PDB file of C-alpha atoms in Angstrom:
ATOM      1  CA  MET A   1       0.471  -0.315   0.188  1.00  0.00           C
ATOM      2  CA  LYS A   2       1.353   3.339  -0.852  1.00  0.00           C
ATOM      3  CA  ILE A   3       1.932   5.140   1.670  1.00  0.00           C
ATOM      4  CA  ILE A   4       1.283   9.387   2.445  1.00  0.00           C
ATOM      5  CA  LEU A   5       3.205  11.174   4.266  1.00  0.00           C
ATOM      6  CA  ALA A   6       0.627  14.801   5.533  1.00  0.00           C
ATOM      7  CA  SER A   7       3.687  16.606   7.027  1.00  0.00           C
ATOM      8  CA  GLY A   8       5.906  19.083   5.619  1.00  0.00           C
ATOM      9  CA  SER A   9       8.188  18.658   8.211  1.00  0.00           C
ATOM     10  CA  PRO A  10      12.215  17.864   7.128  1.00  0.00           C
ATOM     11  CA  ARG A  11      12.590  16.108  10.043  1.00  0.00           C
ATOM     12  CA  ARG A  12       9.865  13.645  10.335  1.00  0.00           C
ATOM     13  CA  LYS A  13      10.646  12.433   6.481  1.00  0.00           C
ATOM     14  CA  GLU A  14      14.020  11.931   7.926  1.00  0.00           C
ATOM     15  CA  LEU A  15      12.756  10.516   9.913  1.00  0.00           C
ATOM     16  CA  LEU A  16      10.250   7.261   8.558  1.00  0.00           C
ATOM     17  CA  ASN A  17      13.701   7.337   5.398  1.00  0.00           C
ATOM     18  CA  ASN A  18      15.905   6.764   9.046  1.00  0.00           C
ATOM     19  CA  ILE A  19      13.099   3.410  10.090  1.00  0.00           C
ATOM     20  CA  GLY A  20      13.103   2.610   6.253  1.00  0.00           C
ATOM     21  CA  ILE A  21      10.037   4.074   5.227  1.00  0.00           C
ATOM     22  CA  LYS A  22       8.860   4.491   0.950  1.00  0.00           C
ATOM     23  CA  PHE A  23       6.836   7.007   1.634  1.00  0.00           C
ATOM     24  CA  ASP A  24       5.079  10.222  -0.604  1.00  0.00           C
ATOM     25  CA  VAL A  25       4.745  14.034   1.123  1.00  0.00           C
ATOM     26  CA  ILE A  26       1.712  15.640   0.552  1.00  0.00           C
ATOM     27  CA  PRO A  27       1.504  18.285   3.307  1.00  0.00           C
ATOM     28  CA  SER A  28      -1.060  19.294   4.365  1.00  0.00           C
ATOM     29  CA  ASN A  29      -3.764  22.189   3.954  1.00  0.00           C
ATOM     30  CA  ALA A  30      -6.235  21.725   7.265  1.00  0.00           C
ATOM     31  CA  ASP A  31      -7.579  24.538   9.691  1.00  0.00           C
ATOM     32  CA  GLU A  32      -5.100  24.195  12.551  1.00  0.00           C
ATOM     33  CA  THR A  33      -7.023  25.898  15.032  1.00  0.00           C
ATOM     34  CA  LEU A  34      -7.996  23.620  18.622  1.00  0.00           C
ATOM     35  CA  PRO A  35     -10.869  23.767  20.055  1.00  0.00           C
ATOM     36  CA  ALA A  36     -11.181  25.351  23.059  1.00  0.00           C
ATOM     37  CA  SER A  37     -10.092  23.144  26.886  1.00  0.00           C
ATOM     38  CA  LEU A  38      -8.296  20.397  25.053  1.00  0.00           C
ATOM     39  CA  THR A  39      -5.702  18.577  27.022  1.00  0.00           C
ATOM     40  CA  PRO A  40      -1.805  19.034  25.140  1.00  0.00           C
ATOM     41  CA  ALA A  41      -2.847  14.706  24.415  1.00  0.00           C
ATOM     42  CA  GLN A  42      -5.760  15.606  23.050  1.00  0.00           C
ATOM     43  CA  ALA A  43      -4.458  18.362  21.248  1.00  0.00           C
ATOM     44  CA  VAL A  44      -2.450  16.751  19.037  1.00  0.00           C
ATOM     45  CA  GLU A  45      -4.283  13.177  18.266  1.00  0.00           C
ATOM     46  CA  TYR A  46      -6.800  16.097  17.022  1.00  0.00           C
ATOM     47  CA  LEU A  47      -4.285  17.870  14.833  1.00  0.00           C
ATOM     48  CA  SER A  48      -2.793  14.439  13.411  1.00  0.00           C
ATOM     49  CA  LYS A  49      -6.281  13.068  13.078  1.00  0.00           C
ATOM     50  CA  THR A  50      -7.264  16.662  10.851  1.00  0.00           C
ATOM     51  CA  LYS A  51      -4.858  16.728   8.939  1.00  0.00           C
ATOM     52  CA  ALA A  52      -4.072  13.127   7.872  1.00  0.00           C
ATOM     53  CA  HIS A  53      -8.069  13.359   6.772  1.00  0.00           C
ATOM     54  CA  ASP A  54      -7.396  16.303   4.679  1.00  0.00           C
ATOM     55  CA  VAL A  55      -4.409  14.456   3.098  1.00  0.00           C
ATOM     56  CA  PHE A  56      -6.802  11.147   3.496  1.00  0.00           C
ATOM     57  CA  VAL A  57     -10.258  12.496   1.255  1.00  0.00           C
ATOM     58  CA  ARG A  58      -8.602  13.383  -1.656  1.00  0.00           C
ATOM     59  CA  HIS A  59      -6.179   9.581  -1.653  1.00  0.00           C
ATOM     60  CA  PRO A  60      -8.560   7.264  -0.123  1.00  0.00           C
ATOM     61  CA  ASP A  61      -6.340   4.144  -1.512  1.00  0.00           C
ATOM     62  CA  CYS A  62      -3.398   4.802   0.553  1.00  0.00           C
ATOM     63  CA  ALA A  63      -2.471   5.235   3.877  1.00  0.00           C
ATOM     64  CA  VAL A  64      -1.790   8.654   5.407  1.00  0.00           C
ATOM     65  CA  ILE A  65       0.664   9.819   8.463  1.00  0.00           C
ATOM     66  CA  GLY A  66      -0.538  12.694  10.481  1.00  0.00           C
ATOM     67  CA  SER A  67       1.281  14.204  12.681  1.00  0.00           C
ATOM     68  CA  ASP A  68       1.421  17.303  15.268  1.00  0.00           C
ATOM     69  CA  THR A  69       3.534  18.652  18.020  1.00  0.00           C
ATOM     70  CA  VAL A  70       3.452  21.063  20.699  1.00  0.00           C
ATOM     71  CA  VAL A  71       5.453  22.019  23.664  1.00  0.00           C
ATOM     72  CA  ALA A  72       2.897  22.382  26.818  1.00  0.00           C
ATOM     73  CA  CYS A  73       4.272  23.881  30.503  1.00  0.00           C
ATOM     74  CA  ASP A  74       2.746  25.421  33.055  1.00  0.00           C
ATOM     75  CA  GLY A  75      -0.245  23.899  32.029  1.00  0.00           C
ATOM     76  CA  LYS A  76      -0.285  26.004  28.259  1.00  0.00           C
ATOM     77  CA  ILE A  77       0.181  24.609  24.968  1.00  0.00           C
ATOM     78  CA  LEU A  78       3.545  26.222  23.480  1.00  0.00           C
ATOM     79  CA  GLY A  79       3.355  25.687  18.927  1.00  0.00           C
ATOM     80  CA  LYS A  80       5.799  27.431  16.609  1.00  0.00           C
ATOM     81  CA  PRO A  81       6.335  30.899  17.656  1.00  0.00           C
ATOM     82  CA  LYS A  82       4.578  34.049  15.842  1.00  0.00           C
ATOM     83  CA  ASP A  83       7.165  36.127  16.311  1.00  0.00           C
ATOM     84  CA  GLU A  84      11.074  36.428  17.710  1.00  0.00           C
ATOM     85  CA  THR A  85       9.024  38.344  20.363  1.00  0.00           C
ATOM     86  CA  ASP A  86       6.979  34.989  20.904  1.00  0.00           C
ATOM     87  CA  ALA A  87      10.172  32.933  21.051  1.00  0.00           C
ATOM     88  CA  PHE A  88      11.771  35.206  23.291  1.00  0.00           C
ATOM     89  CA  ASN A  89       8.837  34.486  25.947  1.00  0.00           C
ATOM     90  CA  MET A  90       8.917  30.825  25.074  1.00  0.00           C
ATOM     91  CA  LEU A  91      11.739  30.318  25.774  1.00  0.00           C
ATOM     92  CA  LYS A  92      12.059  32.286  28.861  1.00  0.00           C
ATOM     93  CA  MET A  93       9.214  30.181  29.829  1.00  0.00           C
ATOM     94  CA  LEU A  94      11.153  27.147  29.764  1.00  0.00           C
ATOM     95  CA  SER A  95      13.767  28.191  31.465  1.00  0.00           C
ATOM     96  CA  GLY A  96      14.986  25.837  34.570  1.00  0.00           C
ATOM     97  CA  LYS A  97      12.288  24.310  34.129  1.00  0.00           C
ATOM     98  CA  THR A  98      10.450  20.849  32.942  1.00  0.00           C
ATOM     99  CA  HIS A  99       8.090  20.437  30.237  1.00  0.00           C
ATOM    100  CA  SER A 100       6.396  18.002  28.325  1.00  0.00           C
ATOM    101  CA  VAL A 101       6.441  17.599  25.156  1.00  0.00           C
ATOM    102  CA  PHE A 102       3.246  15.730  22.573  1.00  0.00           C
ATOM    103  CA  THR A 103       3.553  14.487  19.277  1.00  0.00           C
ATOM    104  CA  GLY A 104       0.083  12.213  17.765  1.00  0.00           C
ATOM    105  CA  VAL A 105       0.320  10.433  15.127  1.00  0.00           C
ATOM    106  CA  THR A 106      -2.743   9.064  12.892  1.00  0.00           C
ATOM    107  CA  ILE A 107      -2.541   6.077  10.683  1.00  0.00           C
ATOM    108  CA  MET A 108      -5.886   6.203   8.218  1.00  0.00           C
ATOM    109  CA  THR A 109      -6.324   4.405   5.430  1.00  0.00           C
ATOM    110  CA  GLU A 110      -9.684   2.507   3.943  1.00  0.00           C
ATOM    111  CA  ASP A 111     -10.162   0.030   6.525  1.00  0.00           C
ATOM    112  CA  GLU A 112     -10.202   1.686  10.318  1.00  0.00           C
ATOM    113  CA  THR A 113      -7.724   4.736  11.746  1.00  0.00           C
ATOM    114  CA  VAL A 114      -5.694   4.411  14.564  1.00  0.00           C
ATOM    115  CA  SER A 115      -3.954   7.863  16.814  1.00  0.00           C
ATOM    116  CA  PHE A 116      -1.560   7.624  19.801  1.00  0.00           C
ATOM    117  CA  TYR A 117       0.316  10.321  21.199  1.00  0.00           C
ATOM    118  CA  GLU A 118       3.431  10.647  23.189  1.00  0.00           C
ATOM    119  CA  GLU A 119       5.141  12.338  25.562  1.00  0.00           C
ATOM    120  CA  THR A 120       8.525  13.340  26.224  1.00  0.00           C
ATOM    121  CA  LYS A 121       9.662  14.884  29.400  1.00  0.00           C
ATOM    122  CA  VAL A 122      12.579  17.976  28.560  1.00  0.00           C
ATOM    123  CA  THR A 123      14.667  19.241  31.319  1.00  0.00           C
ATOM    124  CA  PHE A 124      15.841  23.016  29.902  1.00  0.00           C
ATOM    125  CA  TYR A 125      19.221  25.118  31.810  1.00  0.00           C
ATOM    126  CA  GLU A 126      18.880  28.071  33.212  1.00  0.00           C
ATOM    127  CA  LEU A 127      19.127  30.741  30.226  1.00  0.00           C
ATOM    128  CA  THR A 128      19.993  33.806  30.580  1.00  0.00           C
ATOM    129  CA  ASP A 129      18.715  36.158  28.008  1.00  0.00           C
ATOM    130  CA  ASP A 130      21.812  36.342  25.878  1.00  0.00           C
ATOM    131  CA  GLU A 131      21.811  33.100  25.173  1.00  0.00           C
ATOM    132  CA  ILE A 132      18.216  32.793  24.677  1.00  0.00           C
ATOM    133  CA  ASN A 133      19.091  36.156  22.080  1.00  0.00           C
ATOM    134  CA  SER A 134      21.988  34.421  21.004  1.00  0.00           C
ATOM    135  CA  TYR A 135      19.554  31.242  19.840  1.00  0.00           C
ATOM    136  CA  ILE A 136      17.437  33.191  18.438  1.00  0.00           C
ATOM    137  CA  LYS A 137      19.414  34.633  15.735  1.00  0.00           C
ATOM    138  CA  THR A 138      20.082  31.259  14.356  1.00  0.00           C
ATOM    139  CA  GLY A 139      16.669  31.709  13.236  1.00  0.00           C
ATOM    140  CA  GLU A 140      15.940  27.736  14.283  1.00  0.00           C
ATOM    141  CA  PRO A 141      13.646  28.107  16.770  1.00  0.00           C
ATOM    142  CA  MET A 142      10.529  30.500  14.345  1.00  0.00           C
ATOM    143  CA  ASP A 143       9.465  26.793  13.478  1.00  0.00           C
ATOM    144  CA  LYS A 144      10.025  24.427  15.895  1.00  0.00           C
ATOM    145  CA  ALA A 145       7.510  23.857  18.763  1.00  0.00           C
ATOM    146  CA  GLY A 146       7.666  25.107  21.798  1.00  0.00           C
ATOM    147  CA  ALA A 147      10.849  27.332  19.781  1.00  0.00           C
ATOM    148  CA  TYR A 148      13.613  24.879  19.907  1.00  0.00           C
ATOM    149  CA  GLY A 149      15.159  22.545  18.212  1.00  0.00           C
ATOM    150  CA  ILE A 150      16.218  19.625  19.884  1.00  0.00           C
ATOM    151  CA  GLN A 151      17.913  18.128  17.657  1.00  0.00           C
ATOM    152  CA  GLY A 152      20.086  21.153  15.814  1.00  0.00           C
ATOM    153  CA  LYS A 153      22.106  24.139  18.118  1.00  0.00           C
ATOM    154  CA  GLY A 154      19.145  24.330  21.006  1.00  0.00           C
ATOM    155  CA  CYS A 155      20.465  21.139  21.710  1.00  0.00           C
ATOM    156  CA  VAL A 156      22.645  23.354  24.630  1.00  0.00           C
ATOM    157  CA  LEU A 157      19.505  24.711  25.810  1.00  0.00           C
ATOM    158  CA  VAL A 158      18.936  20.916  27.348  1.00  0.00           C
ATOM    159  CA  LYS A 159      19.876  19.390  31.075  1.00  0.00           C
ATOM    160  CA  LYS A 160      18.021  15.987  30.454  1.00  0.00           C
ATOM    161  CA  ILE A 161      15.798  14.318  28.587  1.00  0.00           C
ATOM    162  CA  ASP A 162      12.359  10.716  30.104  1.00  0.00           C
ATOM    163  CA  GLY A 163      11.133   9.472  27.720  1.00  0.00           C
ATOM    164  CA  ASP A 164      11.449   8.618  23.614  1.00  0.00           C
ATOM    165  CA  TYR A 165      14.450  11.550  21.711  1.00  0.00           C
ATOM    166  CA  PHE A 166      12.891  11.248  18.434  1.00  0.00           C
ATOM    167  CA  ASN A 167       9.061  11.933  19.913  1.00  0.00           C
ATOM    168  CA  VAL A 168      11.028  15.685  20.624  1.00  0.00           C
ATOM    169  CA  VAL A 169      12.169  15.548  17.601  1.00  0.00           C
ATOM    170  CA  GLY A 170       9.020  15.953  15.636  1.00  0.00           C
ATOM    171  CA  LEU A 171       7.719  11.359  15.449  1.00  0.00           C
ATOM    172  CA  PRO A 172       7.608   8.092  17.856  1.00  0.00           C
ATOM    173  CA  ALA A 173       9.453   5.992  14.949  1.00  0.00           C
ATOM    174  CA  ALA A 174       9.835   3.312  16.437  1.00  0.00           C
ATOM    175  CA  ARG A 175       5.669   3.426  17.835  1.00  0.00           C
ATOM    176  CA  THR A 176       5.472   4.634  14.051  1.00  0.00           C
ATOM    177  CA  TYR A 177       7.181   1.673  12.137  1.00  0.00           C
ATOM    178  CA  ARG A 178       5.348  -0.571  14.740  1.00  0.00           C
ATOM    179  CA  GLU A 179       2.094   0.880  14.149  1.00  0.00           C
ATOM    180  CA  LEU A 180       2.228   0.397  10.024  1.00  0.00           C
ATOM    181  CA  LYS A 181       3.734  -3.529  10.880  1.00  0.00           C
ATOM    182  CA  TYR A 182       1.331  -4.214  12.896  1.00  0.00           C
ATOM    183  CA  LYS A 183      -1.927  -3.140  10.550  1.00  0.00           C
ATOM    184  CA  ASN A 184       0.700  -4.739   7.502  1.00  0.00           C
ATOM    185  CA  ILE A 185       1.138  -1.247   6.083  1.00  0.00           C
ATOM    186  CA  ILE A 186       4.562  -1.888   5.380  1.00  0.00           C
TER     187      ILE A 186
END
């Protein structure tokens, strides 16, 4: 069965390539507005399903993988920053604290839809304003949930993690692989 990744994320593409999955990329154009009062886990499952469905309706003979990642800290969901000020505020909030990274994945076929999420706890070092501003100047935070990329220059912000590293990158690769295998898609 042909597999489609409903995401333009280079990180998700790389992770699927790393685990040997053959797939096409067709980014979703779905509205990513969240209903009020969803938990972070519910939010990423909702968005992953919304993205997968958007592509699936145009390619119903394929297996479509939708995914979404958010950072949650102090009860607040942090998506991608709107601008540098937003990035600064997010990184300041994460400084010296442990937060959660949630990634939701939906695999949609004509026979069934399976959705799941993974949660990874990430602890940041205490960051100075200069460190935050220097990191923002790299441009890396601007397209990442929580305004950092653990796999890039943002690795120096991270003191420790508890859980799946690849979940923080943007896709729980091992769990996704097992779900695809279990469903006989690969």
